[in-house]
Amino acid sequence: MKVPIKHAIESGAWFHCTSFVGLEMYEFRLKILSFTKIALDEIDEPFKIDANRFDLEEGDFGLLKFQMVNLAKAQIGTEIIATLQILDHDEFQYAPILEDHLCVYSKFAQTSGLSKMVLSSDLFPKIKCAYSCAYFLPKEDNAEYYLAVACGDIQEV
């Protein structure tokens, strides 16, 4: 199952998600707040981004902001966030990326919320928390994007 990101943002809906990480099944709720292209001039010292991994002539970084609630009886690790995949209109899949400068060390990492996923270690049960993920996407005008959960499901509540 996949959810159109524009619809999810406009509706303000919450989504019930399940995902398997290893042998464990996790349940959580998710509300997408925004999905925007990251302009390089927003990032302090963008030349520190690993050019061997990310060809900025070919792709752009996208920033997904969302709220999440752990529905498990116990706390879980933030690795569950890595199951949130972006799909494009052609069904190509993009997983969250972790780039040291963009997501951890830059001032942009702190102001955008990207560093929170790296620096946090737990999602506590029944407590809403805001997170951000970065994705590296091809340069395409007017692409439609969808959210899916790897090894799991997503349904509007």
Short mmCIF file of C-alpha atoms in Angstrom, two decimals:
data_model
loop_
_atom_site.label_atom_id
_atom_site.label_comp_id
_atom_site.label_asym_id
_atom_site.label_seq_id
_atom_site.Cartn_x
_atom_site.Cartn_y
_atom_site.Cartn_z
CA MET A 1 0.00 0.00 0.00
CA LYS A 2 1.15 3.53 -0.72
CA VAL A 3 -0.24 6.96 0.15
CA PRO A 4 -0.01 10.07 -2.06
CA ILE A 5 2.10 12.51 -0.05
CA LYS A 6 0.25 15.63 -1.28
CA HIS A 7 -3.09 14.15 -0.19
CA ALA A 8 -1.68 13.12 3.19
CA ILE A 9 -0.41 16.63 3.88
CA GLU A 10 -3.57 18.40 2.66
CA SER A 11 -5.91 16.08 4.58
CA GLY A 12 -3.92 16.18 7.82
CA ALA A 13 -4.83 12.51 8.25
CA TRP A 14 -3.11 10.05 10.52
CA PHE A 15 -1.98 6.71 9.12
CA HIS A 16 -1.70 3.37 10.89
CA CYS A 17 1.54 1.62 9.90
CA THR A 18 2.99 -1.81 10.48
CA SER A 19 6.47 -2.93 9.61
CA PHE A 20 8.76 -5.86 10.21
CA VAL A 21 12.32 -5.11 11.23
CA GLY A 22 14.08 -8.43 11.44
CA LEU A 23 11.62 -10.79 13.10
CA GLU A 24 9.85 -8.06 15.06
CA MET A 25 6.62 -6.46 13.89
CA TYR A 26 6.14 -2.83 14.89
CA GLU A 27 3.01 -0.69 14.86
CA PHE A 28 2.97 3.08 14.76
CA ARG A 29 0.85 6.02 13.67
CA LEU A 30 2.19 8.66 11.33
CA LYS A 31 1.08 12.10 10.19
CA ILE A 32 2.96 13.77 7.33
CA LEU A 33 3.52 17.48 7.97
CA SER A 34 5.50 18.47 4.86
CA PHE A 35 7.63 17.23 2.01
CA THR A 36 9.91 19.80 0.38
CA LYS A 37 12.96 20.01 -1.81
CA ILE A 38 16.06 21.13 0.10
CA ALA A 39 17.76 24.02 -1.66
CA LEU A 40 21.55 23.85 -1.36
CA ASP A 41 21.69 27.46 -0.17
CA GLU A 42 19.73 26.35 2.93
CA ILE A 43 22.62 24.08 3.93
CA ASP A 44 25.67 25.61 5.56
CA GLU A 45 28.85 24.50 3.80
CA PRO A 46 27.10 22.26 1.20
CA PHE A 47 30.52 21.42 -0.30
CA LYS A 48 31.00 19.09 2.70
CA ILE A 49 28.27 16.76 1.39
CA ASP A 50 29.83 13.51 0.16
CA ALA A 51 30.04 14.02 -3.62
CA ASN A 52 31.05 10.38 -4.10
CA ARG A 53 27.63 9.27 -2.86
CA PHE A 54 25.43 12.16 -3.97
CA ASP A 55 25.77 13.71 -7.43
CA LEU A 56 23.99 17.02 -6.93
CA GLU A 57 23.86 17.57 -10.70
CA GLU A 58 21.64 14.48 -11.02
CA GLY A 59 19.57 14.56 -7.84
CA ASP A 60 18.01 16.69 -5.14
CA PHE A 61 17.49 16.14 -1.45
CA GLY A 62 13.91 15.97 -0.24
CA LEU A 63 12.91 16.65 3.36
CA LEU A 64 9.99 14.73 4.86
CA LYS A 65 8.67 16.07 8.18
CA PHE A 66 6.22 13.98 10.15
CA GLN A 67 4.84 13.12 13.57
CA MET A 68 5.01 9.57 14.82
CA VAL A 69 3.44 7.64 17.71
CA ASN A 70 4.80 4.27 18.82
CA LEU A 71 1.88 1.85 19.34
CA ALA A 72 4.03 -0.92 20.85
CA LYS A 73 3.74 -1.72 24.55
CA ALA A 74 7.42 -0.87 25.04
CA GLN A 75 9.84 1.69 23.65
CA ILE A 76 11.36 0.97 20.26
CA GLY A 77 14.41 2.30 18.47
CA THR A 78 14.31 5.01 15.84
CA GLU A 79 15.53 2.48 13.26
CA ILE A 80 11.84 1.97 12.44
CA ILE A 81 12.01 5.34 10.66
CA ALA A 82 14.29 3.74 8.05
CA THR A 83 11.27 1.73 6.85
CA LEU A 84 9.59 4.89 5.51
CA GLN A 85 10.08 4.79 1.76
CA ILE A 86 9.27 7.36 -0.88
CA LEU A 87 7.95 5.99 -4.17
CA ASP A 88 7.76 8.05 -7.32
CA HIS A 89 5.08 7.89 -10.02
CA ASP A 90 7.06 5.08 -11.73
CA GLU A 91 7.19 2.99 -8.51
CA PHE A 92 10.92 3.57 -7.96
CA GLN A 93 11.74 3.31 -4.26
CA TYR A 94 13.85 5.69 -2.18
CA ALA A 95 14.87 5.00 1.41
CA PRO A 96 15.87 7.67 3.95
CA ILE A 97 19.51 8.60 3.61
CA LEU A 98 22.07 9.39 6.24
CA GLU A 99 24.73 11.78 5.04
CA ASP A 100 27.02 12.97 7.83
CA HIS A 101 27.13 16.67 7.02
CA LEU A 102 23.52 17.10 5.87
CA CYS A 103 21.94 15.01 8.64
CA VAL A 104 24.28 15.34 11.62
CA TYR A 105 26.96 18.03 11.64
CA SER A 106 25.51 21.01 9.78
CA LYS A 107 23.44 23.75 11.36
CA PHE A 108 20.76 22.73 8.85
CA ALA A 109 20.66 19.28 10.50
CA GLN A 110 19.62 20.90 13.77
CA THR A 111 17.17 23.46 12.37
CA SER A 112 15.47 20.98 10.03
CA GLY A 113 15.18 18.24 12.65
CA LEU A 114 17.32 15.78 10.68
CA SER A 115 19.79 15.33 13.53
CA LYS A 116 17.02 14.26 15.90
CA MET A 117 16.64 10.88 14.20
CA VAL A 118 20.36 10.21 14.56
CA LEU A 119 20.72 11.55 18.09
CA SER A 120 17.49 10.05 19.47
CA SER A 121 17.45 6.41 20.31
CA ASP A 122 13.93 5.66 21.49
CA LEU A 123 10.30 6.10 20.58
CA PHE A 124 8.29 5.82 23.78
CA PRO A 125 4.83 4.21 23.70
CA LYS A 126 1.83 6.47 23.05
CA ILE A 127 3.93 9.66 22.94
CA LYS A 128 3.81 11.79 19.80
CA CYS A 129 7.19 12.92 18.51
CA ALA A 130 8.23 14.99 15.46
CA TYR A 131 10.95 13.75 13.10
CA SER A 132 12.48 14.55 9.72
CA CYS A 133 14.07 12.33 7.07
CA ALA A 134 16.13 13.18 4.02
CA TYR A 135 15.80 11.38 0.69
CA PHE A 136 17.94 11.66 -2.43
CA LEU A 137 15.66 11.87 -5.46
CA PRO A 138 16.25 12.33 -9.19
CA LYS A 139 15.80 15.82 -10.63
CA GLU A 140 12.31 15.61 -12.10
CA ASP A 141 9.81 18.39 -12.55
CA ASN A 142 6.27 17.73 -11.34
CA ALA A 143 7.01 14.24 -10.02
CA GLU A 144 4.30 12.70 -7.86
CA TYR A 145 5.51 11.05 -4.68
CA TYR A 146 3.99 8.46 -2.38
CA LEU A 147 4.84 7.16 1.07
CA ALA A 148 5.09 3.42 1.72
CA VAL A 149 6.37 1.32 4.59
CA ALA A 150 9.01 -1.28 3.73
CA CYS A 151 8.09 -4.80 4.84
CA GLY A 152 4.75 -3.52 6.04
CA ASP A 153 1.59 -1.58 5.38
CA ILE A 154 0.16 1.93 5.69
CA GLN A 155 -3.58 2.72 6.00
CA GLU A 156 -5.43 5.96 6.68
CA VAL A 157 -7.06 5.96 10.11
#
